[in-house]
Amino acid sequence: MDDSNTEYTDVAQLARLALSGRPQDVQLFIRRMARRYKDSVPGLAEDLKTLLRESPTRQSPLRKDNSSPVPVDIDSRLQLLRCEQVTELEVEPILSDRVRQQLEQILNERRNQGRLNDAGLAPTKTSLFTGPPGVGKTLCAHWLARELGLPLLTLDLSAVMSSFLGRTGNNVRNVLDYAKSVECILLLDELDAVAKRRDDSTEIGELKRLVTVLLQEIDDWPNTGLLIAATNHADLLDPAVWRRFELLVEFPMPGSKEARAAIIEFLGEAGANSDSWIEVLVLCLEGRSFSDIQRAILSARRNAVLAGVENADMVSTVVRDHVEHLPRQGRIGVATRLVENNVMSQRQAHDLTGVSRDTIRKSVQKNGAGKT
Ligand SMILES: Nc1ncnc2c1ncn2[C@@H]1O[C@H](COP(=O)(O)OP(=O)(O)OP(=O)(O)O)[C@@H](O)[C@H]1O
Ligand SMILES: [Mg+2]
């Protein structure tokens, strides 16, 4: 076997180990590779050795910056924090102009921290992301981590608060103390979990204590880190909590421009040559969250692949599944557009949307008259 073959085999073996989630084996194998390539590819061997020295492991995900272990729950020994170095995102976030501008402000301030410091200012260090489910709050925390090259530590409050409320205050304090000691983005996800539990009167004392812990921690959050809290019920939060955040980012539901961008993104290759359909899809999926749009399109794509049908048929399935939930005016809009865009005949549009052919014809005529 010549050298190049060995390299191929090694890369395949490395990928296999990595994908089976056995970091110990991956480390062993990289160590072996560093030895094997010492003479033939010295640069690679050196790089591998450096990586081994610096690389995070499950036990010490941030070893490079901090030697203290990640806090665990005393009884369950489960790690309270998820730590990740974000290098890839499943999708690039599609953002409204306002949200993009706010997130870019965070990036810009972090990247020019020196100039801010010279002027006696610190960058924004706490931000509250609010908005309905599935509009990109968690995704954007990942995006910021990737853009800034900072590790992302996530504390899912709904998980931490699960059963042992009595310890939650301590757990949260441990986690925040740990996060303060490293340069990172800390995401307090599902912050409303704290607020929701307030219904249960037996727990009020504990919750008050927890809110107090959070308030103190937010107040003395260091400039080196960025604290992001995400919630879809900002109204449930104690005003004292949300007033403390320096930057409030409200994630809206996608408008038609963003819905269109998302549809094109999620259709991927299946969207090629489907321009006339895309407008119809926008009408059907407008008002849905990004994650709903993603779910609808991916499920139709999966079905299309398995059934071996054309892209156009796939898109018509999405229309069929969603048009029935639209108000009558919306259904008429979809049927009209299908005919106007020459996607199908009046009869087919009627079959798909349930709108009478007469109504479709009138609506098409009216639009035509409006255009001339
Ligand atoms: N703005 C967006 N652009 C592109 N894709 C998005 C966007 N928002 C959500 N998605 C898709 O939906 C998925 C879920 O989004 P995310 O977890 O960020 O929602 P969330 O706002 O945090 O919701 P929740 O309040 O339920 O936690 C993402 O992984 C992504 O695939
Ligand atoms: Mg989320």
mmCIF file of C-alpha atoms and ligand atoms in Angstrom:
data_model
loop_
_atom_site.group_PDB
_atom_site.id
_atom_site.type_symbol
_atom_site.label_atom_id
_atom_site.label_comp_id
_atom_site.label_asym_id
_atom_site.label_seq_id
_atom_site.Cartn_x
_atom_site.Cartn_y
_atom_site.Cartn_z
ATOM 1 C CA MET A 1 0.000 0.000 0.000
ATOM 2 C CA ASP A 2 1.543 3.357 -0.932
ATOM 3 C CA ASP A 3 1.464 6.478 1.223
ATOM 4 C CA SER A 4 -1.587 8.087 -0.276
ATOM 5 C CA ASN A 5 -3.586 4.936 0.349
ATOM 6 C CA THR A 6 -2.513 4.915 3.981
ATOM 7 C CA GLU A 7 -3.690 8.506 4.274
ATOM 8 C CA TYR A 8 -7.075 7.668 2.804
ATOM 9 C CA THR A 9 -7.452 4.726 5.148
ATOM 10 C CA ASP A 10 -6.444 6.864 8.117
ATOM 11 C CA VAL A 11 -8.889 9.631 7.275
ATOM 12 C CA ALA A 12 -11.699 7.104 6.862
ATOM 13 C CA GLN A 13 -10.815 5.424 10.152
ATOM 14 C CA LEU A 14 -10.639 8.806 11.908
ATOM 15 C CA ALA A 15 -14.036 9.760 10.538
ATOM 16 C CA ARG A 16 -15.454 6.429 11.676
ATOM 17 C CA LEU A 17 -14.178 6.905 15.218
ATOM 18 C CA ALA A 18 -15.316 10.519 15.374
ATOM 19 C CA LEU A 19 -18.787 9.665 14.145
ATOM 20 C CA SER A 20 -19.188 6.870 16.631
ATOM 21 C CA GLY A 21 -18.660 9.486 19.344
ATOM 22 C CA ARG A 22 -15.646 7.987 21.065
ATOM 23 C CA PRO A 23 -13.377 10.935 21.831
ATOM 24 C CA GLN A 24 -10.892 8.763 23.703
ATOM 25 C CA ASP A 25 -10.376 6.562 20.652
ATOM 26 C CA VAL A 26 -10.137 9.598 18.410
ATOM 27 C CA GLN A 27 -7.380 11.023 20.586
ATOM 28 C CA LEU A 28 -5.475 7.742 20.593
ATOM 29 C CA PHE A 29 -5.729 7.484 16.865
ATOM 30 C CA ILE A 30 -4.578 11.054 16.273
ATOM 31 C CA ARG A 31 -1.617 10.401 18.533
ATOM 32 C CA ARG A 32 -0.768 7.373 16.416
ATOM 33 C CA MET A 33 -1.123 9.419 13.227
ATOM 34 C CA ALA A 34 1.179 12.112 14.596
ATOM 35 C CA ARG A 35 3.848 9.432 15.080
ATOM 36 C CA ARG A 36 3.237 7.800 11.736
ATOM 37 C CA TYR A 37 3.535 11.024 9.737
ATOM 38 C CA LYS A 38 6.458 12.455 11.698
ATOM 39 C CA ASP A 39 8.921 11.820 8.863
ATOM 40 C CA SER A 40 6.756 11.745 5.750
ATOM 41 C CA VAL A 41 4.531 14.795 6.478
ATOM 42 C CA PRO A 42 6.209 16.621 9.382
ATOM 43 C CA GLY A 43 3.929 19.673 9.155
ATOM 44 C CA LEU A 44 0.826 17.549 9.629
ATOM 45 C CA ALA A 45 2.409 15.655 12.520
ATOM 46 C CA GLU A 46 3.204 18.938 14.271
ATOM 47 C CA ASP A 47 -0.334 20.270 13.708
ATOM 48 C CA LEU A 48 -1.822 17.098 15.120
ATOM 49 C CA LYS A 49 0.358 17.323 18.206
ATOM 50 C CA THR A 50 -0.670 20.941 18.770
ATOM 51 C CA LEU A 51 -4.323 19.982 18.380
ATOM 52 C CA LEU A 52 -3.924 17.222 20.940
ATOM 53 C CA ARG A 53 -2.374 19.619 23.385
ATOM 54 C CA GLU A 54 -5.087 22.208 22.999
ATOM 55 C CA SER A 55 -8.115 20.191 22.059
ATOM 56 C CA PRO A 56 -11.147 20.142 24.268
ATOM 57 C CA THR A 57 -12.418 16.853 25.637
ATOM 58 C CA ARG A 58 -15.729 15.945 27.150
ATOM 59 C CA GLN A 59 -14.289 16.186 30.636
ATOM 60 C CA SER A 60 -12.719 19.574 30.097
ATOM 61 C CA PRO A 61 -14.439 21.145 27.134
ATOM 62 C CA LEU A 62 -12.701 24.449 27.644
ATOM 63 C CA ARG A 63 -9.398 23.175 28.853
ATOM 64 C CA LYS A 64 -7.521 25.787 26.921
ATOM 65 C CA ASP A 65 -9.059 28.618 28.874
ATOM 66 C CA ASN A 66 -9.945 27.130 32.166
ATOM 67 C CA SER A 67 -8.973 24.173 34.213
ATOM 68 C CA SER A 68 -11.988 23.940 36.504
ATOM 69 C CA PRO A 69 -14.381 21.131 35.658
ATOM 70 C CA VAL A 70 -17.826 21.806 34.264
ATOM 71 C CA PRO A 71 -20.334 21.949 37.138
ATOM 72 C CA VAL A 72 -22.548 18.918 37.633
ATOM 73 C CA ASP A 73 -25.764 18.366 39.539
ATOM 74 C CA ILE A 74 -24.809 16.952 42.935
ATOM 75 C CA ASP A 75 -27.161 13.975 42.882
ATOM 76 C CA SER A 76 -27.545 13.101 39.249
ATOM 77 C CA ARG A 77 -23.928 14.029 38.354
ATOM 78 C CA LEU A 78 -25.329 15.215 35.073
ATOM 79 C CA GLN A 79 -23.538 18.149 33.562
ATOM 80 C CA LEU A 80 -25.561 21.274 34.005
ATOM 81 C CA LEU A 81 -24.075 22.972 31.008
ATOM 82 C CA ARG A 82 -23.686 22.021 27.400
ATOM 83 C CA CYS A 83 -20.414 23.320 26.000
ATOM 84 C CA GLU A 84 -19.744 23.587 22.304
ATOM 85 C CA GLN A 85 -17.322 25.169 19.921
ATOM 86 C CA VAL A 86 -19.643 26.162 17.106
ATOM 87 C CA THR A 87 -18.035 25.780 13.705
ATOM 88 C CA GLU A 88 -20.986 24.785 11.557
ATOM 89 C CA LEU A 89 -24.635 25.763 11.515
ATOM 90 C CA GLU A 90 -27.396 23.656 10.090
ATOM 91 C CA VAL A 91 -28.718 26.750 8.306
ATOM 92 C CA GLU A 92 -27.613 30.351 8.122
ATOM 93 C CA PRO A 93 -30.169 32.443 9.979
ATOM 94 C CA ILE A 94 -32.560 34.489 7.865
ATOM 95 C CA LEU A 95 -33.172 37.685 9.748
ATOM 96 C CA SER A 96 -35.341 40.746 9.597
ATOM 97 C CA ASP A 97 -33.379 43.953 9.004
ATOM 98 C CA ARG A 98 -33.885 45.102 12.570
ATOM 99 C CA VAL A 99 -32.664 41.871 14.186
ATOM 100 C CA ARG A 100 -29.701 41.659 11.807
ATOM 101 C CA GLN A 101 -28.707 45.181 12.697
ATOM 102 C CA GLN A 102 -28.903 44.446 16.431
ATOM 103 C CA LEU A 103 -26.871 41.248 16.167
ATOM 104 C CA GLU A 104 -24.291 42.973 14.022
ATOM 105 C CA GLN A 105 -24.047 45.663 16.642
ATOM 106 C CA ILE A 106 -23.100 42.974 19.178
ATOM 107 C CA LEU A 107 -20.435 41.615 16.817
ATOM 108 C CA ASN A 108 -19.105 45.028 15.966
ATOM 109 C CA GLU A 109 -18.756 46.046 19.591
ATOM 110 C CA ARG A 110 -16.965 42.798 20.478
ATOM 111 C CA ARG A 111 -14.606 43.140 17.546
ATOM 112 C CA ASN A 112 -13.742 46.706 18.465
ATOM 113 C CA GLN A 113 -13.602 46.251 22.203
ATOM 114 C CA GLY A 114 -10.253 48.043 22.408
ATOM 115 C CA ARG A 115 -11.639 51.249 20.963
ATOM 116 C CA LEU A 116 -14.628 51.100 23.287
ATOM 117 C CA ASN A 117 -12.347 50.558 26.272
ATOM 118 C CA ASP A 118 -10.227 53.550 25.271
ATOM 119 C CA ALA A 119 -13.377 55.631 25.381
ATOM 120 C CA GLY A 120 -14.232 54.244 28.819
ATOM 121 C CA LEU A 121 -17.009 52.000 27.466
ATOM 122 C CA ALA A 122 -17.658 48.285 27.562
ATOM 123 C CA PRO A 123 -19.366 46.218 24.864
ATOM 124 C CA THR A 124 -22.929 45.002 25.365
ATOM 125 C CA LYS A 125 -22.628 42.071 27.721
ATOM 126 C CA THR A 126 -26.212 40.976 28.317
ATOM 127 C CA SER A 127 -28.970 40.525 25.785
ATOM 128 C CA LEU A 128 -32.487 39.125 25.970
ATOM 129 C CA PHE A 129 -33.833 37.324 22.898
ATOM 130 C CA THR A 130 -37.601 37.159 22.828
ATOM 131 C CA GLY A 131 -40.039 35.835 20.268
ATOM 132 C CA PRO A 132 -42.372 32.957 19.434
ATOM 133 C CA PRO A 133 -41.046 29.376 19.076
ATOM 134 C CA GLY A 134 -38.995 28.482 16.020
ATOM 135 C CA VAL A 135 -37.896 31.920 14.842
ATOM 136 C CA GLY A 136 -34.155 31.657 15.445
ATOM 137 C CA LYS A 137 -33.372 32.628 19.038
ATOM 138 C CA THR A 138 -31.280 29.558 19.810
ATOM 139 C CA LEU A 139 -29.938 29.486 16.264
ATOM 140 C CA CYS A 140 -28.708 33.072 16.529
ATOM 141 C CA ALA A 141 -26.924 32.415 19.811
ATOM 142 C CA HIS A 142 -25.016 29.708 17.906
ATOM 143 C CA TRP A 143 -24.451 32.095 15.023
ATOM 144 C CA LEU A 144 -22.942 34.715 17.335
ATOM 145 C CA ALA A 145 -20.693 32.081 18.921
ATOM 146 C CA ARG A 146 -19.443 31.030 15.518
ATOM 147 C CA GLU A 147 -18.912 34.583 14.294
ATOM 148 C CA LEU A 148 -17.012 35.543 17.437
ATOM 149 C CA GLY A 149 -15.139 32.235 17.688
ATOM 150 C CA LEU A 150 -16.237 31.918 21.312
ATOM 151 C CA PRO A 151 -17.351 28.704 22.986
ATOM 152 C CA LEU A 152 -21.085 28.517 23.593
ATOM 153 C CA LEU A 153 -22.233 27.303 26.990
ATOM 154 C CA THR A 154 -25.928 26.514 27.174
ATOM 155 C CA LEU A 155 -27.892 26.212 30.361
ATOM 156 C CA ASP A 156 -31.353 24.909 29.636
ATOM 157 C CA LEU A 157 -33.330 26.285 32.539
ATOM 158 C CA SER A 158 -36.296 24.031 31.943
ATOM 159 C CA ALA A 159 -33.992 21.024 32.400
ATOM 160 C CA VAL A 160 -32.185 22.407 35.427
ATOM 161 C CA MET A 161 -35.468 23.293 37.082
ATOM 162 C CA SER A 162 -36.965 19.909 36.449
ATOM 163 C CA SER A 163 -37.406 18.105 39.690
ATOM 164 C CA PHE A 164 -35.136 19.349 42.413
ATOM 165 C CA LEU A 165 -36.169 22.957 42.606
ATOM 166 C CA GLY A 166 -34.599 23.314 46.006
ATOM 167 C CA ARG A 167 -31.186 22.982 44.477
ATOM 168 C CA THR A 168 -31.805 25.029 41.380
ATOM 169 C CA GLY A 169 -30.498 28.249 42.917
ATOM 170 C CA ASN A 170 -27.213 26.580 43.816
ATOM 171 C CA ASN A 171 -26.975 24.839 40.488
ATOM 172 C CA VAL A 172 -27.562 28.062 38.616
ATOM 173 C CA ARG A 173 -25.034 29.899 40.727
ATOM 174 C CA ASN A 174 -22.416 27.195 40.108
ATOM 175 C CA VAL A 175 -23.013 27.310 36.410
ATOM 176 C CA LEU A 176 -22.869 31.074 36.205
ATOM 177 C CA ASP A 177 -19.715 31.217 38.316
ATOM 178 C CA TYR A 178 -18.102 28.747 35.986
ATOM 179 C CA ALA A 179 -19.236 30.607 32.878
ATOM 180 C CA LYS A 180 -17.938 33.879 34.275
ATOM 181 C CA SER A 181 -14.472 32.435 34.572
ATOM 182 C CA VAL A 182 -14.104 31.730 30.848
ATOM 183 C CA GLU A 183 -14.391 33.883 27.773
ATOM 184 C CA CYS A 184 -17.599 32.556 26.283
ATOM 185 C CA ILE A 185 -21.183 33.134 25.307
ATOM 186 C CA LEU A 186 -23.544 31.826 27.950
ATOM 187 C CA LEU A 187 -27.028 31.050 26.714
ATOM 188 C CA LEU A 188 -29.755 30.811 29.330
ATOM 189 C CA ASP A 189 -32.285 29.025 27.172
ATOM 190 C CA GLU A 190 -35.984 28.861 28.013
ATOM 191 C CA LEU A 191 -35.744 31.554 30.643
ATOM 192 C CA ASP A 192 -39.537 31.478 30.943
ATOM 193 C CA ALA A 193 -39.253 28.089 32.672
ATOM 194 C CA VAL A 194 -38.496 30.148 35.767
ATOM 195 C CA ALA A 195 -41.579 32.262 35.354
ATOM 196 C CA LYS A 196 -43.950 29.443 34.480
ATOM 197 C CA ARG A 197 -43.333 27.595 37.694
ATOM 198 C CA ARG A 198 -44.676 30.519 39.645
ATOM 199 C CA ASP A 199 -48.192 29.104 39.386
ATOM 200 C CA ASP A 200 -47.334 26.539 41.979
ATOM 201 C CA SER A 201 -47.593 28.352 45.281
ATOM 202 C CA THR A 202 -45.544 25.832 47.277
ATOM 203 C CA GLU A 203 -42.529 26.775 45.254
ATOM 204 C CA ILE A 204 -42.765 30.529 45.441
ATOM 205 C CA GLY A 205 -40.031 30.897 48.029
ATOM 206 C CA GLU A 206 -37.591 28.872 45.970
ATOM 207 C CA LEU A 207 -38.425 30.760 42.819
ATOM 208 C CA LYS A 208 -37.920 34.117 44.476
ATOM 209 C CA ARG A 209 -34.506 32.942 45.557
ATOM 210 C CA LEU A 210 -33.740 31.795 42.045
ATOM 211 C CA VAL A 211 -34.814 35.089 40.518
ATOM 212 C CA THR A 212 -32.625 36.897 43.037
ATOM 213 C CA VAL A 213 -29.670 34.724 42.044
ATOM 214 C CA LEU A 214 -30.271 35.487 38.386
ATOM 215 C CA LEU A 215 -30.563 39.214 38.986
ATOM 216 C CA GLN A 216 -27.322 39.351 40.911
ATOM 217 C CA GLU A 217 -25.528 37.332 38.309
ATOM 218 C CA ILE A 218 -26.788 39.459 35.448
ATOM 219 C CA ASP A 219 -25.709 42.578 37.301
ATOM 220 C CA ASP A 220 -22.147 41.517 37.768
ATOM 221 C CA TRP A 221 -21.619 39.717 34.526
ATOM 222 C CA PRO A 222 -18.027 40.365 33.341
ATOM 223 C CA ASN A 223 -17.216 42.264 30.139
ATOM 224 C CA THR A 224 -15.281 39.318 28.783
ATOM 225 C CA GLY A 225 -18.396 37.203 28.327
ATOM 226 C CA LEU A 226 -21.713 37.673 26.612
ATOM 227 C CA LEU A 227 -24.822 36.536 28.433
ATOM 228 C CA ILE A 228 -27.819 35.795 26.243
ATOM 229 C CA ALA A 229 -31.150 34.738 27.656
ATOM 230 C CA ALA A 230 -33.893 33.425 25.379
ATOM 231 C CA THR A 231 -37.595 33.217 26.065
ATOM 232 C CA ASN A 232 -40.834 33.031 24.180
ATOM 233 C CA HIS A 233 -42.836 34.516 27.004
ATOM 234 C CA ALA A 234 -41.169 37.816 27.816
ATOM 235 C CA ASP A 235 -44.460 38.892 29.402
ATOM 236 C CA LEU A 236 -44.182 36.130 31.997
ATOM 237 C CA LEU A 237 -40.808 37.341 33.135
ATOM 238 C CA ASP A 238 -40.464 39.449 36.180
ATOM 239 C CA PRO A 239 -39.973 43.001 34.836
ATOM 240 C CA ALA A 240 -37.020 43.285 37.192
ATOM 241 C CA VAL A 241 -35.366 40.506 35.199
ATOM 242 C CA TRP A 242 -35.845 41.772 31.706
ATOM 243 C CA ARG A 243 -35.097 45.387 32.526
ATOM 244 C CA ARG A 244 -31.604 44.313 33.487
ATOM 245 C CA PHE A 245 -30.635 43.202 29.997
ATOM 246 C CA GLU A 246 -28.798 45.828 28.013
ATOM 247 C CA LEU A 247 -30.053 44.820 24.587
ATOM 248 C CA LEU A 248 -33.531 43.508 23.901
ATOM 249 C CA VAL A 249 -33.761 41.640 20.596
ATOM 250 C CA GLU A 250 -37.308 40.828 19.519
ATOM 251 C CA PHE A 251 -37.426 38.067 16.918
ATOM 252 C CA PRO A 252 -40.517 38.502 14.757
ATOM 253 C CA MET A 253 -42.358 35.799 12.832
ATOM 254 C CA PRO A 254 -41.060 35.751 9.268
ATOM 255 C CA GLY A 255 -42.678 38.282 6.937
ATOM 256 C CA SER A 256 -43.235 37.351 3.300
ATOM 257 C CA LYS A 257 -39.680 38.375 2.332
ATOM 258 C CA GLU A 258 -38.149 36.150 5.012
ATOM 259 C CA ALA A 259 -40.633 33.309 4.364
ATOM 260 C CA ARG A 260 -39.616 33.387 0.708
ATOM 261 C CA ALA A 261 -35.911 33.259 1.574
ATOM 262 C CA ALA A 262 -36.542 30.361 3.954
ATOM 263 C CA ILE A 263 -38.582 28.421 1.384
ATOM 264 C CA ILE A 264 -35.803 28.805 -1.185
ATOM 265 C CA GLU A 265 -33.196 27.784 1.391
ATOM 266 C CA PHE A 266 -35.059 24.687 2.558
ATOM 267 C CA LEU A 267 -36.053 23.605 -0.962
ATOM 268 C CA GLY A 268 -32.349 23.508 -1.841
ATOM 269 C CA GLU A 269 -31.828 21.890 -5.228
ATOM 270 C CA ALA A 270 -35.484 20.921 -5.346
ATOM 271 C CA GLY A 271 -36.231 24.647 -5.661
ATOM 272 C CA ALA A 272 -34.444 24.991 -8.984
ATOM 273 C CA ASN A 273 -36.905 25.844 -11.777
ATOM 274 C CA SER A 274 -39.720 26.179 -9.259
ATOM 275 C CA ASP A 275 -39.964 29.974 -9.370
ATOM 276 C CA SER A 276 -43.611 29.964 -10.303
ATOM 277 C CA TRP A 277 -44.347 27.686 -7.369
ATOM 278 C CA ILE A 278 -42.358 29.617 -4.806
ATOM 279 C CA GLU A 279 -44.784 32.528 -4.795
ATOM 280 C CA VAL A 280 -47.607 30.084 -4.114
ATOM 281 C CA LEU A 281 -45.664 28.458 -1.314
ATOM 282 C CA VAL A 282 -45.072 31.860 0.241
ATOM 283 C CA LEU A 283 -48.835 32.461 0.254
ATOM 284 C CA CYS A 284 -49.398 29.072 1.891
ATOM 285 C CA LEU A 285 -46.688 29.270 4.515
ATOM 286 C CA GLU A 286 -46.774 32.947 5.369
ATOM 287 C CA GLY A 287 -47.476 33.479 9.038
ATOM 288 C CA ARG A 288 -45.716 30.233 10.003
ATOM 289 C CA SER A 289 -42.480 30.129 11.964
ATOM 290 C CA PHE A 290 -39.178 29.263 10.272
ATOM 291 C CA SER A 291 -39.146 25.876 11.920
ATOM 292 C CA ASP A 292 -42.704 25.149 10.661
ATOM 293 C CA ILE A 293 -41.652 26.148 7.153
ATOM 294 C CA GLN A 294 -38.593 23.955 7.427
ATOM 295 C CA ARG A 295 -40.624 21.003 8.679
ATOM 296 C CA ALA A 296 -43.226 21.337 5.897
ATOM 297 C CA ILE A 297 -40.688 21.546 3.104
ATOM 298 C CA LEU A 298 -38.305 18.876 4.348
ATOM 299 C CA SER A 299 -41.115 16.428 4.925
ATOM 300 C CA ALA A 300 -42.430 17.000 1.386
ATOM 301 C CA ARG A 301 -38.914 16.548 -0.010
ATOM 302 C CA ARG A 302 -38.490 13.291 1.850
ATOM 303 C CA ASN A 303 -41.812 12.021 0.575
ATOM 304 C CA ALA A 304 -40.941 13.083 -2.958
ATOM 305 C CA VAL A 305 -37.659 11.190 -2.910
ATOM 306 C CA LEU A 306 -39.265 8.021 -1.585
ATOM 307 C CA ALA A 307 -42.208 8.217 -3.972
ATOM 308 C CA GLY A 308 -39.903 9.164 -6.850
ATOM 309 C CA VAL A 309 -42.068 12.122 -7.877
ATOM 310 C CA GLU A 310 -41.156 15.354 -9.646
ATOM 311 C CA ASN A 311 -40.409 18.564 -7.778
ATOM 312 C CA ALA A 312 -43.627 20.162 -9.004
ATOM 313 C CA ASP A 313 -45.661 17.328 -7.501
ATOM 314 C CA MET A 314 -43.788 17.702 -4.285
ATOM 315 C CA VAL A 315 -44.579 21.388 -4.070
ATOM 316 C CA SER A 316 -48.220 20.735 -4.798
ATOM 317 C CA THR A 317 -48.291 18.420 -1.783
ATOM 318 C CA VAL A 318 -47.086 21.261 0.443
ATOM 319 C CA VAL A 319 -49.797 23.493 -1.004
ATOM 320 C CA ARG A 320 -52.470 20.834 -0.461
ATOM 321 C CA ASP A 321 -51.404 20.273 3.148
ATOM 322 C CA HIS A 322 -51.428 23.949 4.044
ATOM 323 C CA VAL A 323 -54.086 25.579 1.948
ATOM 324 C CA GLU A 324 -56.921 24.095 3.982
ATOM 325 C CA HIS A 325 -55.728 25.939 7.082
ATOM 326 C CA LEU A 326 -55.860 29.296 5.316
ATOM 327 C CA PRO A 327 -58.835 31.642 5.601
ATOM 328 C CA ARG A 328 -61.073 31.748 2.521
ATOM 329 C CA GLN A 329 -59.411 34.873 1.160
ATOM 330 C CA GLY A 330 -56.012 33.183 1.473
ATOM 331 C CA ARG A 331 -57.262 30.112 -0.404
ATOM 332 C CA ILE A 332 -58.591 32.297 -3.193
ATOM 333 C CA GLY A 333 -55.202 34.057 -3.344
ATOM 334 C CA VAL A 334 -53.394 30.734 -3.710
ATOM 335 C CA ALA A 335 -55.780 29.432 -6.384
ATOM 336 C CA THR A 336 -55.552 32.688 -8.332
ATOM 337 C CA ARG A 337 -51.770 32.710 -8.242
ATOM 338 C CA LEU A 338 -51.597 29.082 -9.373
ATOM 339 C CA VAL A 339 -53.592 29.973 -12.470
ATOM 340 C CA GLU A 340 -51.918 33.336 -13.114
ATOM 341 C CA ASN A 341 -48.459 31.799 -12.914
ATOM 342 C CA ASN A 342 -49.547 29.130 -15.414
ATOM 343 C CA VAL A 343 -48.728 26.462 -12.890
ATOM 344 C CA MET A 344 -52.027 24.723 -13.522
ATOM 345 C CA SER A 345 -55.443 24.992 -15.083
ATOM 346 C CA GLN A 346 -58.500 26.417 -13.306
ATOM 347 C CA ARG A 347 -59.836 22.923 -12.831
ATOM 348 C CA GLN A 348 -56.599 21.676 -11.224
ATOM 349 C CA ALA A 349 -56.412 24.758 -9.016
ATOM 350 C CA HIS A 350 -59.989 24.096 -7.931
ATOM 351 C CA ASP A 351 -59.161 20.452 -7.113
ATOM 352 C CA LEU A 352 -56.145 21.464 -5.084
ATOM 353 C CA THR A 353 -57.622 24.377 -3.133
ATOM 354 C CA GLY A 354 -61.345 23.714 -3.068
ATOM 355 C CA VAL A 355 -62.062 27.237 -4.399
ATOM 356 C CA SER A 356 -64.814 27.207 -7.025
ATOM 357 C CA ARG A 357 -63.754 27.681 -10.644
ATOM 358 C CA ASP A 358 -66.071 30.621 -10.941
ATOM 359 C CA THR A 359 -64.441 32.428 -8.053
ATOM 360 C CA ILE A 360 -60.982 31.692 -9.449
ATOM 361 C CA ARG A 361 -61.938 33.028 -12.857
ATOM 362 C CA LYS A 362 -63.360 36.244 -11.420
ATOM 363 C CA SER A 363 -60.336 36.796 -9.236
ATOM 364 C CA VAL A 364 -57.925 36.238 -12.141
ATOM 365 C CA GLN A 365 -59.942 38.666 -14.273
ATOM 366 C CA LYS A 366 -59.963 41.266 -11.514
ATOM 367 C CA ASN A 367 -56.201 41.028 -11.061
ATOM 368 C CA GLY A 368 -55.687 41.218 -14.810
ATOM 369 C CA ALA A 369 -57.838 44.335 -14.966
ATOM 370 C CA GLY A 370 -55.898 45.833 -12.066
ATOM 371 C CA LYS A 371 -52.620 45.318 -13.855
ATOM 372 C CA THR A 372 -53.600 46.961 -17.125
HETATM 373 N N1 LIG B 1 -34.319 32.904 11.342
HETATM 374 C C1 LIG B 1 -34.160 31.651 10.894
HETATM 375 N N2 LIG B 1 -33.544 31.423 9.723
HETATM 376 C C2 LIG B 1 -33.399 30.168 9.251
HETATM 377 N N3 LIG B 1 -33.819 29.070 9.906
HETATM 378 C C3 LIG B 1 -34.429 29.225 11.061
HETATM 379 C C4 LIG B 1 -34.623 30.522 11.626
HETATM 380 N N4 LIG B 1 -35.259 30.383 12.801
HETATM 381 C C5 LIG B 1 -35.444 29.070 12.986
HETATM 382 N N5 LIG B 1 -34.947 28.367 11.954
HETATM 383 C C6 LIG B 1 -34.989 26.896 11.825
HETATM 384 O O1 LIG B 1 -35.772 26.379 12.884
HETATM 385 C C7 LIG B 1 -34.964 25.652 13.807
HETATM 386 C C8 LIG B 1 -35.352 25.994 15.235
HETATM 387 O O2 LIG B 1 -35.016 27.342 15.513
HETATM 388 P P1 LIG B 1 -34.567 27.846 16.959
HETATM 389 O O3 LIG B 1 -34.189 26.678 17.797
HETATM 390 O O4 LIG B 1 -33.549 28.901 16.808
HETATM 391 O O5 LIG B 1 -35.925 28.453 17.477
HETATM 392 P P2 LIG B 1 -36.175 29.280 18.811
HETATM 393 O O6 LIG B 1 -36.552 30.657 18.399
HETATM 394 O O7 LIG B 1 -35.035 29.129 19.726
HETATM 395 O O8 LIG B 1 -37.486 28.547 19.347
HETATM 396 P P3 LIG B 1 -37.912 28.124 20.844
HETATM 397 O O9 LIG B 1 -38.520 29.343 21.437
HETATM 398 O O10 LIG B 1 -38.905 27.050 20.622
HETATM 399 O O11 LIG B 1 -36.687 27.668 21.560
HETATM 400 C C9 LIG B 1 -33.529 26.057 13.491
HETATM 401 O O12 LIG B 1 -32.633 25.018 13.783
HETATM 402 C C10 LIG B 1 -33.592 26.337 12.002
HETATM 403 O O13 LIG B 1 -33.467 25.160 11.270
HETATM 404 MG MG MG B 2 -34.776 27.996 21.450
#
